[in-house]
Amino acid sequence: MAENGEIVSEMNETLKTKQIAAIVGIAESTVRKYAKSLEEANYKFKTSDTGRFFTKEDAEIFRQVKEVRDKAGVKLDHACAIVVAQFNKTAQTMASAEVPSNKEHEALQSQYTLEYIKKLEEALHQQQEVIAKLEERLERQELRQDLRDENVTQLLREMAETKKQIAASKEKKWYEFWK
């Protein structure tokens, strides 16, 4: 009898895709896309014969994925991997220690987010350095091409002048015709 009561209370706590979408503020199709990507990142949803069903904890995971994507501007797969890794670390910490308060949880969450943002900033800085080097290289290449173009133009002018001089020397003047 206790088992039936647990099943009923568990069923009452389950959320549908539409409810998750409303809680997180995303479209239902986005919920399905996030769920698929989270599963690929090894996050486990509860499932039944009819498909997956969600809990309030899952709603929080969806919210975190959305937050990471919005704040960090990363691809969905990467955001899911970060959130799942963060979730796993938090789960391990909670299993080995007492349950942290909401404030502690938020502090841990913001710490992981800050660490991730710092890593993104470092990667962005490295990309900017590479871009600067490539721009510098491109400028040098353009200068070399301009110099080459000027040399080619100068050679063409000299060749044209030489042809004119050769043509002029071959022309006989009318009074030199008998010579």
JSON list of C-alpha atoms in Angstrom, two decimals:
[
{"chain": "A", "resi": 1, "resn": "MET", "atom": "CA", "xyz": [0.00, 0.00, 0.00]},
{"chain": "A", "resi": 2, "resn": "ALA", "atom": "CA", "xyz": [2.86, 2.36, 0.75]},
{"chain": "A", "resi": 3, "resn": "GLU", "atom": "CA", "xyz": [4.26, 1.66, -2.68]},
{"chain": "A", "resi": 4, "resn": "ASN", "atom": "CA", "xyz": [1.05, 2.82, -4.36]},
{"chain": "A", "resi": 5, "resn": "GLY", "atom": "CA", "xyz": [1.15, 6.02, -2.32]},
{"chain": "A", "resi": 6, "resn": "GLU", "atom": "CA", "xyz": [4.76, 6.65, -3.40]},
{"chain": "A", "resi": 7, "resn": "ILE", "atom": "CA", "xyz": [3.89, 6.05, -7.05]},
{"chain": "A", "resi": 8, "resn": "VAL", "atom": "CA", "xyz": [0.93, 8.41, -6.85]},
{"chain": "A", "resi": 9, "resn": "SER", "atom": "CA", "xyz": [2.99, 11.15, -5.18]},
{"chain": "A", "resi": 10, "resn": "GLU", "atom": "CA", "xyz": [5.76, 10.61, -7.75]},
{"chain": "A", "resi": 11, "resn": "MET", "atom": "CA", "xyz": [3.24, 10.88, -10.58]},
{"chain": "A", "resi": 12, "resn": "ASN", "atom": "CA", "xyz": [1.92, 14.15, -9.10]},
{"chain": "A", "resi": 13, "resn": "GLU", "atom": "CA", "xyz": [5.47, 15.55, -9.07]},
{"chain": "A", "resi": 14, "resn": "THR", "atom": "CA", "xyz": [6.11, 14.74, -12.71]},
{"chain": "A", "resi": 15, "resn": "LEU", "atom": "CA", "xyz": [5.94, 17.51, -15.26]},
{"chain": "A", "resi": 16, "resn": "LYS", "atom": "CA", "xyz": [5.05, 17.43, -18.91]},
{"chain": "A", "resi": 17, "resn": "THR", "atom": "CA", "xyz": [6.95, 19.06, -21.72]},
{"chain": "A", "resi": 18, "resn": "LYS", "atom": "CA", "xyz": [4.44, 21.88, -21.86]},
{"chain": "A", "resi": 19, "resn": "GLN", "atom": "CA", "xyz": [4.87, 22.57, -18.13]},
{"chain": "A", "resi": 20, "resn": "ILE", "atom": "CA", "xyz": [8.67, 22.57, -18.39]},
{"chain": "A", "resi": 21, "resn": "ALA", "atom": "CA", "xyz": [8.43, 24.99, -21.31]},
{"chain": "A", "resi": 22, "resn": "ALA", "atom": "CA", "xyz": [6.24, 27.34, -19.25]},
{"chain": "A", "resi": 23, "resn": "ILE", "atom": "CA", "xyz": [8.51, 27.14, -16.19]},
{"chain": "A", "resi": 24, "resn": "VAL", "atom": "CA", "xyz": [11.74, 27.75, -18.10]},
{"chain": "A", "resi": 25, "resn": "GLY", "atom": "CA", "xyz": [10.30, 30.15, -20.65]},
{"chain": "A", "resi": 26, "resn": "ILE", "atom": "CA", "xyz": [11.17, 28.22, -23.82]},
{"chain": "A", "resi": 27, "resn": "ALA", "atom": "CA", "xyz": [9.19, 26.50, -26.56]},
{"chain": "A", "resi": 28, "resn": "GLU", "atom": "CA", "xyz": [8.09, 22.87, -26.24]},
{"chain": "A", "resi": 29, "resn": "SER", "atom": "CA", "xyz": [10.24, 21.91, -29.23]},
{"chain": "A", "resi": 30, "resn": "THR", "atom": "CA", "xyz": [13.20, 23.53, -27.44]},
{"chain": "A", "resi": 31, "resn": "VAL", "atom": "CA", "xyz": [12.48, 21.40, -24.35]},
{"chain": "A", "resi": 32, "resn": "ARG", "atom": "CA", "xyz": [12.65, 18.26, -26.51]},
{"chain": "A", "resi": 33, "resn": "LYS", "atom": "CA", "xyz": [15.86, 19.48, -28.17]},
{"chain": "A", "resi": 34, "resn": "TYR", "atom": "CA", "xyz": [17.44, 20.29, -24.77]},
{"chain": "A", "resi": 35, "resn": "ALA", "atom": "CA", "xyz": [16.35, 16.88, -23.40]},
{"chain": "A", "resi": 36, "resn": "LYS", "atom": "CA", "xyz": [17.94, 15.07, -26.32]},
{"chain": "A", "resi": 37, "resn": "SER", "atom": "CA", "xyz": [21.16, 17.00, -25.93]},
{"chain": "A", "resi": 38, "resn": "LEU", "atom": "CA", "xyz": [21.19, 16.45, -22.15]},
{"chain": "A", "resi": 39, "resn": "GLU", "atom": "CA", "xyz": [20.77, 12.71, -22.71]},
{"chain": "A", "resi": 40, "resn": "GLU", "atom": "CA", "xyz": [23.71, 12.79, -25.11]},
{"chain": "A", "resi": 41, "resn": "ALA", "atom": "CA", "xyz": [25.69, 14.46, -22.30]},
{"chain": "A", "resi": 42, "resn": "ASN", "atom": "CA", "xyz": [24.77, 11.46, -20.07]},
{"chain": "A", "resi": 43, "resn": "TYR", "atom": "CA", "xyz": [21.99, 13.08, -18.06]},
{"chain": "A", "resi": 44, "resn": "LYS", "atom": "CA", "xyz": [19.32, 10.53, -17.14]},
{"chain": "A", "resi": 45, "resn": "PHE", "atom": "CA", "xyz": [15.62, 11.42, -17.22]},
{"chain": "A", "resi": 46, "resn": "LYS", "atom": "CA", "xyz": [12.95, 9.22, -15.72]},
{"chain": "A", "resi": 47, "resn": "THR", "atom": "CA", "xyz": [11.18, 7.27, -18.42]},
{"chain": "A", "resi": 48, "resn": "SER", "atom": "CA", "xyz": [8.09, 5.16, -18.82]},
{"chain": "A", "resi": 49, "resn": "ASP", "atom": "CA", "xyz": [6.52, 3.22, -21.66]},
{"chain": "A", "resi": 50, "resn": "THR", "atom": "CA", "xyz": [5.14, 6.45, -23.11]},
{"chain": "A", "resi": 51, "resn": "GLY", "atom": "CA", "xyz": [8.47, 8.29, -23.04]},
{"chain": "A", "resi": 52, "resn": "ARG", "atom": "CA", "xyz": [10.36, 10.56, -20.67]},
{"chain": "A", "resi": 53, "resn": "PHE", "atom": "CA", "xyz": [8.80, 12.54, -17.91]},
{"chain": "A", "resi": 54, "resn": "PHE", "atom": "CA", "xyz": [10.32, 15.40, -15.99]},
{"chain": "A", "resi": 55, "resn": "THR", "atom": "CA", "xyz": [10.73, 16.43, -12.38]},
{"chain": "A", "resi": 56, "resn": "LYS", "atom": "CA", "xyz": [11.25, 19.79, -10.72]},
{"chain": "A", "resi": 57, "resn": "GLU", "atom": "CA", "xyz": [14.98, 18.98, -10.63]},
{"chain": "A", "resi": 58, "resn": "ASP", "atom": "CA", "xyz": [14.89, 18.52, -14.41]},
{"chain": "A", "resi": 59, "resn": "ALA", "atom": "CA", "xyz": [13.20, 21.91, -14.75]},
{"chain": "A", "resi": 60, "resn": "GLU", "atom": "CA", "xyz": [16.15, 23.43, -12.88]},
{"chain": "A", "resi": 61, "resn": "ILE", "atom": "CA", "xyz": [18.58, 21.67, -15.22]},
{"chain": "A", "resi": 62, "resn": "PHE", "atom": "CA", "xyz": [16.71, 23.07, -18.24]},
{"chain": "A", "resi": 63, "resn": "ARG", "atom": "CA", "xyz": [16.80, 26.54, -16.68]},
{"chain": "A", "resi": 64, "resn": "GLN", "atom": "CA", "xyz": [20.58, 26.24, -16.14]},
{"chain": "A", "resi": 65, "resn": "VAL", "atom": "CA", "xyz": [21.12, 25.14, -19.75]},
{"chain": "A", "resi": 66, "resn": "LYS", "atom": "CA", "xyz": [19.15, 28.14, -20.96]},
{"chain": "A", "resi": 67, "resn": "GLU", "atom": "CA", "xyz": [21.08, 30.44, -18.61]},
{"chain": "A", "resi": 68, "resn": "VAL", "atom": "CA", "xyz": [24.49, 29.16, -19.75]},
{"chain": "A", "resi": 69, "resn": "ARG", "atom": "CA", "xyz": [23.49, 29.51, -23.40]},
{"chain": "A", "resi": 70, "resn": "ASP", "atom": "CA", "xyz": [22.19, 33.05, -22.85]},
{"chain": "A", "resi": 71, "resn": "LYS", "atom": "CA", "xyz": [25.07, 34.30, -20.71]},
{"chain": "A", "resi": 72, "resn": "ALA", "atom": "CA", "xyz": [28.00, 32.53, -22.35]},
{"chain": "A", "resi": 73, "resn": "GLY", "atom": "CA", "xyz": [26.62, 32.29, -25.87]},
{"chain": "A", "resi": 74, "resn": "VAL", "atom": "CA", "xyz": [27.79, 28.72, -26.41]},
{"chain": "A", "resi": 75, "resn": "LYS", "atom": "CA", "xyz": [26.35, 25.92, -28.49]},
{"chain": "A", "resi": 76, "resn": "LEU", "atom": "CA", "xyz": [23.69, 23.70, -26.97]},
{"chain": "A", "resi": 77, "resn": "ASP", "atom": "CA", "xyz": [25.90, 20.59, -26.76]},
{"chain": "A", "resi": 78, "resn": "HIS", "atom": "CA", "xyz": [28.58, 22.51, -24.90]},
{"chain": "A", "resi": 79, "resn": "ALA", "atom": "CA", "xyz": [26.09, 24.13, -22.51]},
{"chain": "A", "resi": 80, "resn": "CYS", "atom": "CA", "xyz": [24.55, 20.73, -21.74]},
{"chain": "A", "resi": 81, "resn": "ALA", "atom": "CA", "xyz": [27.95, 19.21, -21.08]},
{"chain": "A", "resi": 82, "resn": "ILE", "atom": "CA", "xyz": [28.77, 22.03, -18.65]},
{"chain": "A", "resi": 83, "resn": "VAL", "atom": "CA", "xyz": [25.46, 21.77, -16.80]},
{"chain": "A", "resi": 84, "resn": "VAL", "atom": "CA", "xyz": [25.64, 17.97, -16.57]},
{"chain": "A", "resi": 85, "resn": "ALA", "atom": "CA", "xyz": [29.23, 18.13, -15.32]},
{"chain": "A", "resi": 86, "resn": "GLN", "atom": "CA", "xyz": [28.20, 20.76, -12.80]},
{"chain": "A", "resi": 87, "resn": "PHE", "atom": "CA", "xyz": [25.20, 18.63, -11.78]},
{"chain": "A", "resi": 88, "resn": "ASN", "atom": "CA", "xyz": [27.39, 15.55, -11.34]},
{"chain": "A", "resi": 89, "resn": "LYS", "atom": "CA", "xyz": [29.93, 17.48, -9.24]},
{"chain": "A", "resi": 90, "resn": "THR", "atom": "CA", "xyz": [27.15, 18.90, -7.10]},
{"chain": "A", "resi": 91, "resn": "ALA", "atom": "CA", "xyz": [25.57, 15.45, -6.71]},
{"chain": "A", "resi": 92, "resn": "GLN", "atom": "CA", "xyz": [28.92, 13.96, -5.64]},
{"chain": "A", "resi": 93, "resn": "THR", "atom": "CA", "xyz": [29.50, 16.80, -3.19]},
{"chain": "A", "resi": 94, "resn": "MET", "atom": "CA", "xyz": [26.03, 16.39, -1.75]},
{"chain": "A", "resi": 95, "resn": "ALA", "atom": "CA", "xyz": [26.47, 12.63, -1.42]},
{"chain": "A", "resi": 96, "resn": "SER", "atom": "CA", "xyz": [29.70, 13.03, 0.55]},
{"chain": "A", "resi": 97, "resn": "ALA", "atom": "CA", "xyz": [28.63, 16.01, 2.67]},
{"chain": "A", "resi": 98, "resn": "GLU", "atom": "CA", "xyz": [25.47, 17.37, 4.16]},
{"chain": "A", "resi": 99, "resn": "VAL", "atom": "CA", "xyz": [22.94, 19.02, 1.89]},
{"chain": "A", "resi": 100, "resn": "PRO", "atom": "CA", "xyz": [23.98, 22.63, 1.28]},
{"chain": "A", "resi": 101, "resn": "SER", "atom": "CA", "xyz": [21.50, 25.42, 1.78]},
{"chain": "A", "resi": 102, "resn": "ASN", "atom": "CA", "xyz": [19.98, 27.26, -1.14]},
{"chain": "A", "resi": 103, "resn": "LYS", "atom": "CA", "xyz": [22.48, 30.08, -0.70]},
{"chain": "A", "resi": 104, "resn": "GLU", "atom": "CA", "xyz": [25.40, 27.62, -0.70]},
{"chain": "A", "resi": 105, "resn": "HIS", "atom": "CA", "xyz": [24.00, 25.94, -3.79]},
{"chain": "A", "resi": 106, "resn": "GLU", "atom": "CA", "xyz": [23.65, 29.29, -5.55]},
{"chain": "A", "resi": 107, "resn": "ALA", "atom": "CA", "xyz": [27.20, 30.21, -4.51]},
{"chain": "A", "resi": 108, "resn": "LEU", "atom": "CA", "xyz": [28.53, 26.91, -5.93]},
{"chain": "A", "resi": 109, "resn": "GLN", "atom": "CA", "xyz": [26.53, 27.43, -9.09]},
{"chain": "A", "resi": 110, "resn": "SER", "atom": "CA", "xyz": [27.78, 30.98, -9.56]},
{"chain": "A", "resi": 111, "resn": "GLN", "atom": "CA", "xyz": [31.35, 29.82, -8.85]},
{"chain": "A", "resi": 112, "resn": "TYR", "atom": "CA", "xyz": [31.15, 27.21, -11.61]},
{"chain": "A", "resi": 113, "resn": "THR", "atom": "CA", "xyz": [29.57, 29.76, -13.93]},
{"chain": "A", "resi": 114, "resn": "LEU", "atom": "CA", "xyz": [32.32, 32.29, -13.15]},
{"chain": "A", "resi": 115, "resn": "GLU", "atom": "CA", "xyz": [35.02, 29.67, -13.74]},
{"chain": "A", "resi": 116, "resn": "TYR", "atom": "CA", "xyz": [33.45, 28.78, -17.06]},
{"chain": "A", "resi": 117, "resn": "ILE", "atom": "CA", "xyz": [33.16, 32.44, -18.07]},
{"chain": "A", "resi": 118, "resn": "LYS", "atom": "CA", "xyz": [36.84, 32.95, -17.18]},
{"chain": "A", "resi": 119, "resn": "LYS", "atom": "CA", "xyz": [37.79, 29.99, -19.38]},
{"chain": "A", "resi": 120, "resn": "LEU", "atom": "CA", "xyz": [35.67, 31.40, -22.19]},
{"chain": "A", "resi": 121, "resn": "GLU", "atom": "CA", "xyz": [37.32, 34.80, -21.79]},
{"chain": "A", "resi": 122, "resn": "GLU", "atom": "CA", "xyz": [40.77, 33.17, -21.98]},
{"chain": "A", "resi": 123, "resn": "ALA", "atom": "CA", "xyz": [39.77, 31.29, -25.13]},
{"chain": "A", "resi": 124, "resn": "LEU", "atom": "CA", "xyz": [38.35, 34.50, -26.60]},
{"chain": "A", "resi": 125, "resn": "HIS", "atom": "CA", "xyz": [41.59, 36.34, -25.82]},
{"chain": "A", "resi": 126, "resn": "GLN", "atom": "CA", "xyz": [43.62, 33.60, -27.51]},
{"chain": "A", "resi": 127, "resn": "GLN", "atom": "CA", "xyz": [41.36, 33.75, -30.57]},
{"chain": "A", "resi": 128, "resn": "GLN", "atom": "CA", "xyz": [41.74, 37.52, -30.70]},
{"chain": "A", "resi": 129, "resn": "GLU", "atom": "CA", "xyz": [45.55, 37.12, -30.65]},
{"chain": "A", "resi": 130, "resn": "VAL", "atom": "CA", "xyz": [45.39, 34.62, -33.50]},
{"chain": "A", "resi": 131, "resn": "ILE", "atom": "CA", "xyz": [43.10, 36.94, -35.46]},
{"chain": "A", "resi": 132, "resn": "ALA", "atom": "CA", "xyz": [45.50, 39.86, -34.90]},
{"chain": "A", "resi": 133, "resn": "LYS", "atom": "CA", "xyz": [48.42, 37.77, -36.17]},
{"chain": "A", "resi": 134, "resn": "LEU", "atom": "CA", "xyz": [46.44, 36.69, -39.22]},
{"chain": "A", "resi": 135, "resn": "GLU", "atom": "CA", "xyz": [45.44, 40.29, -39.96]},
{"chain": "A", "resi": 136, "resn": "GLU", "atom": "CA", "xyz": [49.08, 41.36, -39.70]},
{"chain": "A", "resi": 137, "resn": "ARG", "atom": "CA", "xyz": [50.11, 38.56, -42.05]},
{"chain": "A", "resi": 138, "resn": "LEU", "atom": "CA", "xyz": [47.37, 39.54, -44.50]},
{"chain": "A", "resi": 139, "resn": "GLU", "atom": "CA", "xyz": [48.54, 43.17, -44.48]},
{"chain": "A", "resi": 140, "resn": "ARG", "atom": "CA", "xyz": [52.13, 42.11, -45.25]},
{"chain": "A", "resi": 141, "resn": "GLN", "atom": "CA", "xyz": [50.86, 39.91, -48.06]},
{"chain": "A", "resi": 142, "resn": "GLU", "atom": "CA", "xyz": [48.79, 42.76, -49.50]},
{"chain": "A", "resi": 143, "resn": "LEU", "atom": "CA", "xyz": [51.83, 45.07, -49.36]},
{"chain": "A", "resi": 144, "resn": "ARG", "atom": "CA", "xyz": [53.91, 42.50, -51.23]},
{"chain": "A", "resi": 145, "resn": "GLN", "atom": "CA", "xyz": [51.18, 42.15, -53.85]},
{"chain": "A", "resi": 146, "resn": "ASP", "atom": "CA", "xyz": [50.97, 45.93, -54.28]},
{"chain": "A", "resi": 147, "resn": "LEU", "atom": "CA", "xyz": [54.75, 46.14, -54.72]},
{"chain": "A", "resi": 148, "resn": "ARG", "atom": "CA", "xyz": [54.66, 43.29, -57.22]},
{"chain": "A", "resi": 149, "resn": "ASP", "atom": "CA", "xyz": [51.86, 44.99, -59.14]},
{"chain": "A", "resi": 150, "resn": "GLU", "atom": "CA", "xyz": [53.85, 48.23, -59.29]},
{"chain": "A", "resi": 151, "resn": "ASN", "atom": "CA", "xyz": [56.93, 46.36, -60.56]},
{"chain": "A", "resi": 152, "resn": "VAL", "atom": "CA", "xyz": [54.88, 44.57, -63.23]},
{"chain": "A", "resi": 153, "resn": "THR", "atom": "CA", "xyz": [53.32, 47.86, -64.35]},
{"chain": "A", "resi": 154, "resn": "GLN", "atom": "CA", "xyz": [56.75, 49.53, -64.52]},
{"chain": "A", "resi": 155, "resn": "LEU", "atom": "CA", "xyz": [58.16, 46.63, -66.57]},
{"chain": "A", "resi": 156, "resn": "LEU", "atom": "CA", "xyz": [55.21, 46.80, -68.99]},
{"chain": "A", "resi": 157, "resn": "ARG", "atom": "CA", "xyz": [55.78, 50.53, -69.48]},
{"chain": "A", "resi": 158, "resn": "GLU", "atom": "CA", "xyz": [59.50, 50.00, -70.09]},
{"chain": "A", "resi": 159, "resn": "MET", "atom": "CA", "xyz": [58.74, 47.24, -72.60]},
{"chain": "A", "resi": 160, "resn": "ALA", "atom": "CA", "xyz": [56.27, 49.48, -74.43]},
{"chain": "A", "resi": 161, "resn": "GLU", "atom": "CA", "xyz": [58.84, 52.28, -74.54]},
{"chain": "A", "resi": 162, "resn": "THR", "atom": "CA", "xyz": [61.49, 49.90, -75.82]},
{"chain": "A", "resi": 163, "resn": "LYS", "atom": "CA", "xyz": [59.15, 48.65, -78.56]},
{"chain": "A", "resi": 164, "resn": "LYS", "atom": "CA", "xyz": [58.46, 52.23, -79.60]},
{"chain": "A", "resi": 165, "resn": "GLN", "atom": "CA", "xyz": [62.19, 52.94, -79.79]},
{"chain": "A", "resi": 166, "resn": "ILE", "atom": "CA", "xyz": [62.82, 49.78, -81.82]},
{"chain": "A", "resi": 167, "resn": "ALA", "atom": "CA", "xyz": [59.98, 50.63, -84.17]},
{"chain": "A", "resi": 168, "resn": "ALA", "atom": "CA", "xyz": [61.26, 54.18, -84.55]},
{"chain": "A", "resi": 169, "resn": "SER", "atom": "CA", "xyz": [64.77, 53.00, -85.36]},
{"chain": "A", "resi": 170, "resn": "LYS", "atom": "CA", "xyz": [63.51, 50.57, -87.99]},
{"chain": "A", "resi": 171, "resn": "GLU", "atom": "CA", "xyz": [61.46, 53.21, -89.75]},
{"chain": "A", "resi": 172, "resn": "LYS", "atom": "CA", "xyz": [63.39, 54.68, -92.60]},
{"chain": "A", "resi": 173, "resn": "LYS", "atom": "CA", "xyz": [62.99, 58.29, -93.36]},
{"chain": "A", "resi": 174, "resn": "TRP", "atom": "CA", "xyz": [61.98, 59.15, -96.94]},
{"chain": "A", "resi": 175, "resn": "TYR", "atom": "CA", "xyz": [65.27, 60.77, -97.69]},
{"chain": "A", "resi": 176, "resn": "GLU", "atom": "CA", "xyz": [67.17, 57.68, -96.49]},
{"chain": "A", "resi": 177, "resn": "PHE", "atom": "CA", "xyz": [65.21, 55.43, -98.82]},
{"chain": "A", "resi": 178, "resn": "TRP", "atom": "CA", "xyz": [68.04, 55.24, -101.42]},
{"chain": "A", "resi": 179, "resn": "LYS", "atom": "CA", "xyz": [70.69, 54.27, -98.98]}
]
